[in-house]
Amino acid sequence: MRVIAAGLAVAGLLAASACTAAQPPRASAAGSSPTAAERPAPASPGAPAGTPPLTAGQAQSALISEADLGVPWTASESTATWHDGLLKAAAGQPGCQTLLDALYAEELLEPAGPHAVTALDDGDDGAQLRYQVVASHSADVDRTLTWLRSLPGSCGQFAAQTTRAGVETVQVADAGLPPLGDARQGLRVVLTGQRPANGDDPTTLTLDVAVVRVGDDAIVLTAGALGTLPARTTEQALDLGVRRLAQVREQGRAQA
C-alpha cells in the first residue's frame, strides 16, 4: 500500500507541474508596457566565443532610412494617430492581451544589449514604419519567434475593448515572410472598429509585424496604416535591413 501511495503522490506532482507549464503568459493592464515575464524571453547564454557583441554604433549603422525606401517615406515627427485609438485595448484572453500590450508598447523583443530604432512615415498612404536593430541572444529571439508563430492559432480572431473606438475585432494571420536571415516570423494583424452610427465604413488598421534573427541579433519591424499598407513595404525593409546588418557585423569582425 505504501508503494501505491508513493506512486500516486509522484503522479500528482507531475500533473501539477504540467498544468503550471501550460498556463498562458500573464497579461498586463491594457496599454502598459509588457514585462519579460509576459513574453517568452528569459536570459540565455551569449554568442559563441570569438563573436564580438553588437555595439551601439553598429546598431545605429544597421538602421534603414527614408533614403532606402524612397519617396514618399520621410522621418517621423510623431506617433501615428491610430496608435492610442486602436492599439490601447483590453482583450478577454490573456495570451491575446499580451500581443496587444506588446504592439502598443512597441516591445516585441526585449533587448539584451545595445539597440537602435527609427520611425518613418508615408504621408501618401498614412502609414508609419518602426524599425529596430536589437542585440539579443539567439535562443531568446527563437523563443519570441515560437511565440509569434503560435498566435494565428491561439488568437486568430478575438474582440478587444478600445479606449476610444469601442469594441474592435482583431484578426491575426501568418504574414508569409520570404527566407530572410537565420530565422524569421511575420504576422498580419488587422484591427477593425465598430461601424459608426452614421453608416460610414468602420475604421480598419492593418499592421505587419516581423522579427528576423541574424546570428545573435534581431531586426524588429512594425508597419501600420489605416486601410491597406503600401505594397511590399515590409519585405523591402527587411531584405535591405538583413543585408545591412550582416555587412555591419562583417566590418566589425574585420576591424577586431
PDB file of C-alpha atoms in Angstrom:
ATOM      1  CA  MET A   1       0.000   0.000   0.000  1.00  0.00           C
ATOM      2  CA  ARG A   2       2.901   2.378   0.786  1.00  0.00           C
ATOM      3  CA  VAL A   3       4.256   1.798  -2.757  1.00  0.00           C
ATOM      4  CA  ILE A   4       0.878   2.645  -4.317  1.00  0.00           C
ATOM      5  CA  ALA A   5       0.573   5.797  -2.201  1.00  0.00           C
ATOM      6  CA  ALA A   6       4.055   6.940  -3.197  1.00  0.00           C
ATOM      7  CA  GLY A   7       3.231   6.397  -6.870  1.00  0.00           C
ATOM      8  CA  LEU A   8       0.067   8.426  -6.560  1.00  0.00           C
ATOM      9  CA  ALA A   9       1.969  11.254  -4.900  1.00  0.00           C
ATOM     10  CA  VAL A  10       4.543  11.354  -7.691  1.00  0.00           C
ATOM     11  CA  ALA A  11       1.792  11.326 -10.333  1.00  0.00           C
ATOM     12  CA  GLY A  12       0.086  14.216  -8.573  1.00  0.00           C
ATOM     13  CA  LEU A  13       3.281  16.252  -8.607  1.00  0.00           C
ATOM     14  CA  LEU A  14       3.800  15.581 -12.328  1.00  0.00           C
ATOM     15  CA  ALA A  15       0.228  16.611 -13.134  1.00  0.00           C
ATOM     16  CA  ALA A  16       0.595  19.831 -11.143  1.00  0.00           C
ATOM     17  CA  SER A  17       3.828  20.662 -12.978  1.00  0.00           C
ATOM     18  CA  ALA A  18       2.176  20.051 -16.365  1.00  0.00           C
ATOM     19  CA  CYS A  19      -0.712  22.359 -15.509  1.00  0.00           C
ATOM     20  CA  THR A  20       1.686  25.094 -14.420  1.00  0.00           C
ATOM     21  CA  ALA A  21       3.681  24.840 -17.663  1.00  0.00           C
ATOM     22  CA  ALA A  22       0.511  25.096 -19.752  1.00  0.00           C
ATOM     23  CA  GLN A  23      -0.542  28.429 -18.255  1.00  0.00           C
ATOM     24  CA  PRO A  24      -0.551  31.333 -20.751  1.00  0.00           C
ATOM     25  CA  PRO A  25       1.749  34.357 -20.177  1.00  0.00           C
ATOM     26  CA  ARG A  26       0.452  36.779 -17.575  1.00  0.00           C
ATOM     27  CA  ALA A  27      -1.217  39.758 -19.230  1.00  0.00           C
ATOM     28  CA  SER A  28      -0.632  43.295 -18.004  1.00  0.00           C
ATOM     29  CA  ALA A  29      -3.146  46.117 -17.991  1.00  0.00           C
ATOM     30  CA  ALA A  30      -4.132  47.437 -21.403  1.00  0.00           C
ATOM     31  CA  GLY A  31      -1.698  49.987 -22.692  1.00  0.00           C
ATOM     32  CA  SER A  32       1.042  49.248 -20.132  1.00  0.00           C
ATOM     33  CA  SER A  33       4.489  48.063 -21.127  1.00  0.00           C
ATOM     34  CA  PRO A  34       4.736  44.242 -21.072  1.00  0.00           C
ATOM     35  CA  THR A  35       7.494  42.751 -18.940  1.00  0.00           C
ATOM     36  CA  ALA A  36       9.863  39.888 -19.650  1.00  0.00           C
ATOM     37  CA  ALA A  37       7.565  37.590 -17.673  1.00  0.00           C
ATOM     38  CA  GLU A  38       4.734  38.247 -20.115  1.00  0.00           C
ATOM     39  CA  ARG A  39       6.611  37.136 -23.207  1.00  0.00           C
ATOM     40  CA  PRO A  40       8.951  34.174 -23.665  1.00  0.00           C
ATOM     41  CA  ALA A  41      12.310  35.915 -23.329  1.00  0.00           C
ATOM     42  CA  PRO A  42      14.298  34.520 -20.385  1.00  0.00           C
ATOM     43  CA  ALA A  43      18.035  35.068 -20.234  1.00  0.00           C
ATOM     44  CA  SER A  44      20.228  32.678 -22.174  1.00  0.00           C
ATOM     45  CA  PRO A  45      23.956  32.226 -22.870  1.00  0.00           C
ATOM     46  CA  GLY A  46      25.544  34.777 -25.193  1.00  0.00           C
ATOM     47  CA  ALA A  47      27.050  34.344 -28.635  1.00  0.00           C
ATOM     48  CA  PRO A  48      29.740  31.713 -29.307  1.00  0.00           C
ATOM     49  CA  ALA A  49      33.266  32.565 -28.187  1.00  0.00           C
ATOM     50  CA  GLY A  50      35.041  34.809 -30.675  1.00  0.00           C
ATOM     51  CA  THR A  51      31.898  36.639 -31.845  1.00  0.00           C
ATOM     52  CA  PRO A  52      32.047  40.231 -30.571  1.00  0.00           C
ATOM     53  CA  PRO A  53      28.758  41.620 -29.251  1.00  0.00           C
ATOM     54  CA  LEU A  54      26.875  44.237 -31.246  1.00  0.00           C
ATOM     55  CA  THR A  55      27.860  47.768 -30.272  1.00  0.00           C
ATOM     56  CA  ALA A  56      25.596  50.798 -30.055  1.00  0.00           C
ATOM     57  CA  GLY A  57      27.351  52.322 -33.066  1.00  0.00           C
ATOM     58  CA  GLN A  58      26.871  49.175 -35.133  1.00  0.00           C
ATOM     59  CA  ALA A  59      23.183  49.011 -34.236  1.00  0.00           C
ATOM     60  CA  GLN A  60      22.761  52.614 -35.352  1.00  0.00           C
ATOM     61  CA  SER A  61      24.671  51.961 -38.595  1.00  0.00           C
ATOM     62  CA  ALA A  62      22.453  48.961 -39.366  1.00  0.00           C
ATOM     63  CA  LEU A  63      19.228  51.001 -39.371  1.00  0.00           C
ATOM     64  CA  ILE A  64      17.415  51.761 -42.608  1.00  0.00           C
ATOM     65  CA  SER A  65      16.354  55.290 -43.527  1.00  0.00           C
ATOM     66  CA  GLU A  66      13.881  57.154 -45.707  1.00  0.00           C
ATOM     67  CA  ALA A  67      16.535  57.246 -48.431  1.00  0.00           C
ATOM     68  CA  ASP A  68      16.477  53.441 -48.580  1.00  0.00           C
ATOM     69  CA  LEU A  69      12.718  53.205 -49.080  1.00  0.00           C
ATOM     70  CA  GLY A  70      12.465  56.243 -51.332  1.00  0.00           C
ATOM     71  CA  VAL A  71       9.590  58.665 -51.927  1.00  0.00           C
ATOM     72  CA  PRO A  72       7.184  59.211 -50.166  1.00  0.00           C
ATOM     73  CA  TRP A  73       8.889  57.948 -46.963  1.00  0.00           C
ATOM     74  CA  THR A  74      10.200  60.605 -44.561  1.00  0.00           C
ATOM     75  CA  ALA A  75      11.488  60.647 -40.983  1.00  0.00           C
ATOM     76  CA  SER A  76       8.611  60.510 -38.476  1.00  0.00           C
ATOM     77  CA  GLU A  77       7.896  63.530 -36.321  1.00  0.00           C
ATOM     78  CA  SER A  78       5.293  61.993 -34.003  1.00  0.00           C
ATOM     79  CA  THR A  79       3.428  58.828 -33.098  1.00  0.00           C
ATOM     80  CA  ALA A  80       0.799  57.711 -35.616  1.00  0.00           C
ATOM     81  CA  THR A  81      -2.706  58.999 -34.926  1.00  0.00           C
ATOM     82  CA  TRP A  82      -4.082  55.433 -34.811  1.00  0.00           C
ATOM     83  CA  HIS A  83      -1.623  54.254 -32.153  1.00  0.00           C
ATOM     84  CA  ASP A  84      -3.600  55.085 -28.991  1.00  0.00           C
ATOM     85  CA  GLY A  85      -7.065  54.843 -30.533  1.00  0.00           C
ATOM     86  CA  LEU A  86      -6.798  51.254 -31.815  1.00  0.00           C
ATOM     87  CA  LEU A  87      -3.840  49.605 -30.070  1.00  0.00           C
ATOM     88  CA  LYS A  88      -4.647  50.601 -26.492  1.00  0.00           C
ATOM     89  CA  ALA A  89      -7.259  47.915 -25.860  1.00  0.00           C
ATOM     90  CA  ALA A  90      -8.284  45.151 -23.469  1.00  0.00           C
ATOM     91  CA  ALA A  91      -8.877  41.572 -24.640  1.00  0.00           C
ATOM     92  CA  GLY A  92     -10.576  38.797 -22.691  1.00  0.00           C
ATOM     93  CA  GLN A  93      -7.852  36.215 -23.411  1.00  0.00           C
ATOM     94  CA  PRO A  94      -4.545  36.670 -21.525  1.00  0.00           C
ATOM     95  CA  GLY A  95      -2.400  35.470 -24.440  1.00  0.00           C
ATOM     96  CA  CYS A  96      -4.100  37.861 -26.861  1.00  0.00           C
ATOM     97  CA  GLN A  97      -3.776  40.690 -24.348  1.00  0.00           C
ATOM     98  CA  THR A  98      -0.022  40.077 -24.274  1.00  0.00           C
ATOM     99  CA  LEU A  99       0.070  40.634 -28.040  1.00  0.00           C
ATOM    100  CA  LEU A 100      -1.900  43.880 -27.791  1.00  0.00           C
ATOM    101  CA  ASP A 101       0.333  45.140 -24.977  1.00  0.00           C
ATOM    102  CA  ALA A 102       3.471  44.322 -26.972  1.00  0.00           C
ATOM    103  CA  LEU A 103       2.115  46.145 -30.038  1.00  0.00           C
ATOM    104  CA  TYR A 104       1.104  49.182 -28.018  1.00  0.00           C
ATOM    105  CA  ALA A 105       4.428  49.378 -26.149  1.00  0.00           C
ATOM    106  CA  GLU A 106       6.320  48.550 -29.374  1.00  0.00           C
ATOM    107  CA  GLU A 107       8.320  45.927 -27.471  1.00  0.00           C
ATOM    108  CA  LEU A 108       8.036  42.593 -29.258  1.00  0.00           C
ATOM    109  CA  LEU A 109      11.563  41.650 -28.174  1.00  0.00           C
ATOM    110  CA  GLU A 110      13.327  42.918 -25.078  1.00  0.00           C
ATOM    111  CA  PRO A 111      16.913  43.964 -25.889  1.00  0.00           C
ATOM    112  CA  ALA A 112      19.759  42.164 -24.144  1.00  0.00           C
ATOM    113  CA  GLY A 113      22.245  44.884 -25.048  1.00  0.00           C
ATOM    114  CA  PRO A 114      22.592  47.893 -27.353  1.00  0.00           C
ATOM    115  CA  HIS A 115      19.742  48.651 -29.716  1.00  0.00           C
ATOM    116  CA  ALA A 116      18.715  51.392 -32.128  1.00  0.00           C
ATOM    117  CA  VAL A 117      15.358  52.429 -33.518  1.00  0.00           C
ATOM    118  CA  THR A 118      13.990  54.665 -36.236  1.00  0.00           C
ATOM    119  CA  ALA A 119      10.486  55.539 -37.424  1.00  0.00           C
ATOM    120  CA  LEU A 120       9.408  56.550 -40.923  1.00  0.00           C
ATOM    121  CA  ASP A 121       6.173  57.980 -42.326  1.00  0.00           C
ATOM    122  CA  ASP A 122       4.496  57.518 -45.700  1.00  0.00           C
ATOM    123  CA  GLY A 123       2.322  60.618 -45.989  1.00  0.00           C
ATOM    124  CA  ASP A 124       0.615  59.428 -49.172  1.00  0.00           C
ATOM    125  CA  ASP A 125      -0.782  56.280 -47.546  1.00  0.00           C
ATOM    126  CA  GLY A 126      -0.926  57.461 -43.924  1.00  0.00           C
ATOM    127  CA  ALA A 127       1.468  54.658 -42.970  1.00  0.00           C
ATOM    128  CA  GLN A 128       4.133  54.513 -40.291  1.00  0.00           C
ATOM    129  CA  LEU A 129       7.045  52.066 -40.042  1.00  0.00           C
ATOM    130  CA  ARG A 130       9.066  51.424 -36.879  1.00  0.00           C
ATOM    131  CA  TYR A 131      12.362  49.608 -37.361  1.00  0.00           C
ATOM    132  CA  GLN A 132      14.668  48.331 -34.622  1.00  0.00           C
ATOM    133  CA  VAL A 133      18.070  46.620 -34.541  1.00  0.00           C
ATOM    134  CA  VAL A 134      18.429  44.729 -31.270  1.00  0.00           C
ATOM    135  CA  ALA A 135      21.379  42.994 -29.612  1.00  0.00           C
ATOM    136  CA  SER A 136      19.971  39.779 -28.165  1.00  0.00           C
ATOM    137  CA  HIS A 137      20.707  36.061 -27.768  1.00  0.00           C
ATOM    138  CA  SER A 138      19.731  33.580 -30.461  1.00  0.00           C
ATOM    139  CA  ALA A 139      17.792  31.384 -28.006  1.00  0.00           C
ATOM    140  CA  ASP A 140      15.796  34.368 -26.741  1.00  0.00           C
ATOM    141  CA  VAL A 141      14.952  35.505 -30.274  1.00  0.00           C
ATOM    142  CA  ASP A 142      13.915  31.965 -31.222  1.00  0.00           C
ATOM    143  CA  ARG A 143      11.577  31.811 -28.203  1.00  0.00           C
ATOM    144  CA  THR A 144       9.950  35.028 -29.365  1.00  0.00           C
ATOM    145  CA  LEU A 145       9.626  33.611 -32.894  1.00  0.00           C
ATOM    146  CA  THR A 146       7.941  30.496 -31.476  1.00  0.00           C
ATOM    147  CA  TRP A 147       5.504  32.689 -29.555  1.00  0.00           C
ATOM    148  CA  LEU A 148       4.676  34.711 -32.669  1.00  0.00           C
ATOM    149  CA  ARG A 149       4.105  31.518 -34.694  1.00  0.00           C
ATOM    150  CA  SER A 150       1.580  30.327 -32.107  1.00  0.00           C
ATOM    151  CA  LEU A 151      -0.606  33.446 -32.286  1.00  0.00           C
ATOM    152  CA  PRO A 152      -2.566  32.751 -35.516  1.00  0.00           C
ATOM    153  CA  GLY A 153      -3.766  29.540 -33.844  1.00  0.00           C
ATOM    154  CA  SER A 154      -4.405  30.870 -30.338  1.00  0.00           C
ATOM    155  CA  CYS A 155      -5.530  34.417 -31.253  1.00  0.00           C
ATOM    156  CA  GLY A 156      -6.689  34.093 -34.849  1.00  0.00           C
ATOM    157  CA  GLN A 157      -9.722  36.292 -34.127  1.00  0.00           C
ATOM    158  CA  PHE A 158     -10.810  37.963 -30.918  1.00  0.00           C
ATOM    159  CA  ALA A 159     -12.625  41.049 -29.642  1.00  0.00           C
ATOM    160  CA  ALA A 160     -10.976  43.861 -27.693  1.00  0.00           C
ATOM    161  CA  GLN A 161     -12.341  46.933 -25.908  1.00  0.00           C
ATOM    162  CA  THR A 162     -10.504  50.072 -27.001  1.00  0.00           C
ATOM    163  CA  THR A 163     -10.279  53.281 -25.015  1.00  0.00           C
ATOM    164  CA  ARG A 164     -11.536  55.468 -27.874  1.00  0.00           C
ATOM    165  CA  ALA A 165     -13.183  53.368 -30.593  1.00  0.00           C
ATOM    166  CA  GLY A 166     -15.455  50.944 -28.728  1.00  0.00           C
ATOM    167  CA  VAL A 167     -15.154  47.202 -29.323  1.00  0.00           C
ATOM    168  CA  GLU A 168     -12.888  46.164 -32.195  1.00  0.00           C
ATOM    169  CA  THR A 169     -12.326  42.845 -33.940  1.00  0.00           C
ATOM    170  CA  VAL A 170      -8.714  41.703 -34.148  1.00  0.00           C
ATOM    171  CA  GLN A 171      -7.568  39.156 -36.740  1.00  0.00           C
ATOM    172  CA  VAL A 172      -4.078  37.619 -36.632  1.00  0.00           C
ATOM    173  CA  ALA A 173      -2.599  35.659 -39.552  1.00  0.00           C
ATOM    174  CA  ASP A 174       0.805  34.441 -40.694  1.00  0.00           C
ATOM    175  CA  ALA A 175       2.428  37.059 -42.935  1.00  0.00           C
ATOM    176  CA  GLY A 176       4.343  34.523 -45.032  1.00  0.00           C
ATOM    177  CA  LEU A 177       7.788  36.150 -44.991  1.00  0.00           C
ATOM    178  CA  PRO A 178      10.372  35.097 -47.580  1.00  0.00           C
ATOM    179  CA  PRO A 179      13.528  33.308 -46.311  1.00  0.00           C
ATOM    180  CA  LEU A 180      15.402  36.164 -44.626  1.00  0.00           C
ATOM    181  CA  GLY A 181      18.192  35.961 -42.058  1.00  0.00           C
ATOM    182  CA  ASP A 182      18.692  32.834 -39.973  1.00  0.00           C
ATOM    183  CA  ALA A 183      15.106  32.627 -38.688  1.00  0.00           C
ATOM    184  CA  ARG A 184      12.050  34.790 -39.014  1.00  0.00           C
ATOM    185  CA  GLN A 185       8.334  35.169 -38.304  1.00  0.00           C
ATOM    186  CA  GLY A 186       5.838  37.742 -39.515  1.00  0.00           C
ATOM    187  CA  LEU A 187       2.207  38.430 -38.679  1.00  0.00           C
ATOM    188  CA  ARG A 188      -0.533  40.415 -40.389  1.00  0.00           C
ATOM    189  CA  VAL A 189      -2.750  41.939 -37.687  1.00  0.00           C
ATOM    190  CA  VAL A 190      -5.984  43.621 -38.788  1.00  0.00           C
ATOM    191  CA  LEU A 191      -7.951  45.642 -36.215  1.00  0.00           C
ATOM    192  CA  THR A 192     -11.451  46.713 -37.253  1.00  0.00           C
ATOM    193  CA  GLY A 193     -13.532  49.103 -35.148  1.00  0.00           C
ATOM    194  CA  GLN A 194     -17.283  49.234 -34.835  1.00  0.00           C
ATOM    195  CA  ARG A 195     -19.329  50.637 -37.706  1.00  0.00           C
ATOM    196  CA  PRO A 196     -20.166  54.280 -36.920  1.00  0.00           C
ATOM    197  CA  ALA A 197     -23.777  55.223 -36.232  1.00  0.00           C
ATOM    198  CA  ASN A 198     -23.852  57.325 -39.413  1.00  0.00           C
ATOM    199  CA  GLY A 199     -23.319  54.185 -41.513  1.00  0.00           C
ATOM    200  CA  ASP A 200     -19.790  55.004 -42.674  1.00  0.00           C
ATOM    201  CA  ASP A 201     -17.277  52.198 -43.084  1.00  0.00           C
ATOM    202  CA  PRO A 202     -15.616  51.150 -39.821  1.00  0.00           C
ATOM    203  CA  THR A 203     -12.009  52.156 -39.169  1.00  0.00           C
ATOM    204  CA  THR A 204      -9.540  49.396 -40.067  1.00  0.00           C
ATOM    205  CA  LEU A 205      -5.874  49.338 -39.049  1.00  0.00           C
ATOM    206  CA  THR A 206      -3.580  46.922 -40.887  1.00  0.00           C
ATOM    207  CA  LEU A 207      -0.313  46.043 -39.153  1.00  0.00           C
ATOM    208  CA  ASP A 208       2.612  43.987 -40.388  1.00  0.00           C
ATOM    209  CA  VAL A 209       4.732  42.674 -37.518  1.00  0.00           C
ATOM    210  CA  ALA A 210       8.031  40.887 -38.076  1.00  0.00           C
ATOM    211  CA  VAL A 211      11.052  39.635 -36.150  1.00  0.00           C
ATOM    212  CA  VAL A 212      14.103  38.367 -38.072  1.00  0.00           C
ATOM    213  CA  ARG A 213      17.121  36.809 -36.373  1.00  0.00           C
ATOM    214  CA  VAL A 214      20.561  37.421 -37.859  1.00  0.00           C
ATOM    215  CA  GLY A 215      23.028  35.455 -35.745  1.00  0.00           C
ATOM    216  CA  ASP A 216      22.504  36.612 -32.162  1.00  0.00           C
ATOM    217  CA  ASP A 217      20.963  39.918 -33.224  1.00  0.00           C
ATOM    218  CA  ALA A 218      17.459  40.713 -34.382  1.00  0.00           C
ATOM    219  CA  ILE A 219      15.509  43.095 -36.560  1.00  0.00           C
ATOM    220  CA  VAL A 220      12.070  44.032 -35.249  1.00  0.00           C
ATOM    221  CA  LEU A 221       9.632  45.785 -37.562  1.00  0.00           C
ATOM    222  CA  THR A 222       6.081  47.044 -37.282  1.00  0.00           C
ATOM    223  CA  ALA A 223       4.389  48.809 -40.195  1.00  0.00           C
ATOM    224  CA  GLY A 224       0.838  50.064 -39.972  1.00  0.00           C
ATOM    225  CA  ALA A 225      -1.704  52.038 -41.966  1.00  0.00           C
ATOM    226  CA  LEU A 226      -5.396  52.786 -41.862  1.00  0.00           C
ATOM    227  CA  GLY A 227      -6.826  50.653 -44.625  1.00  0.00           C
ATOM    228  CA  THR A 228      -4.141  48.974 -46.740  1.00  0.00           C
ATOM    229  CA  LEU A 229      -0.392  49.001 -46.243  1.00  0.00           C
ATOM    230  CA  PRO A 230       1.827  50.126 -49.145  1.00  0.00           C
ATOM    231  CA  ALA A 231       2.715  47.058 -51.221  1.00  0.00           C
ATOM    232  CA  ARG A 232       5.896  45.139 -50.306  1.00  0.00           C
ATOM    233  CA  THR A 233       6.988  47.690 -47.695  1.00  0.00           C
ATOM    234  CA  THR A 234       7.686  45.028 -45.074  1.00  0.00           C
ATOM    235  CA  GLU A 235       9.635  42.713 -47.387  1.00  0.00           C
ATOM    236  CA  GLN A 236      11.640  45.583 -48.871  1.00  0.00           C
ATOM    237  CA  ALA A 237      12.624  46.959 -45.467  1.00  0.00           C
ATOM    238  CA  LEU A 238      13.558  43.553 -44.050  1.00  0.00           C
ATOM    239  CA  ASP A 239      15.531  42.424 -47.098  1.00  0.00           C
ATOM    240  CA  LEU A 240      17.598  45.595 -47.076  1.00  0.00           C
ATOM    241  CA  GLY A 241      17.932  45.546 -43.303  1.00  0.00           C
ATOM    242  CA  VAL A 242      19.189  41.956 -43.098  1.00  0.00           C
ATOM    243  CA  ARG A 243      21.884  42.632 -45.687  1.00  0.00           C
ATOM    244  CA  ARG A 244      22.934  45.852 -43.957  1.00  0.00           C
ATOM    245  CA  LEU A 245      23.153  44.221 -40.516  1.00  0.00           C
ATOM    246  CA  ALA A 246      25.257  41.393 -41.944  1.00  0.00           C
ATOM    247  CA  GLN A 247      27.606  43.927 -43.570  1.00  0.00           C
ATOM    248  CA  VAL A 248      27.965  45.913 -40.360  1.00  0.00           C
ATOM    249  CA  ARG A 249      28.766  42.744 -38.412  1.00  0.00           C
ATOM    250  CA  GLU A 250      31.313  41.633 -41.032  1.00  0.00           C
ATOM    251  CA  GLN A 251      33.038  45.013 -40.878  1.00  0.00           C
ATOM    252  CA  GLY A 252      33.133  44.744 -37.083  1.00  0.00           C
ATOM    253  CA  ARG A 253      34.813  41.338 -37.261  1.00  0.00           C
ATOM    254  CA  ALA A 254      37.366  42.604 -39.773  1.00  0.00           C
ATOM    255  CA  GLN A 255      38.279  45.513 -37.503  1.00  0.00           C
ATOM    256  CA  ALA A 256      38.512  43.394 -34.330  1.00  0.00           C
TER     257      ALA A 256
END
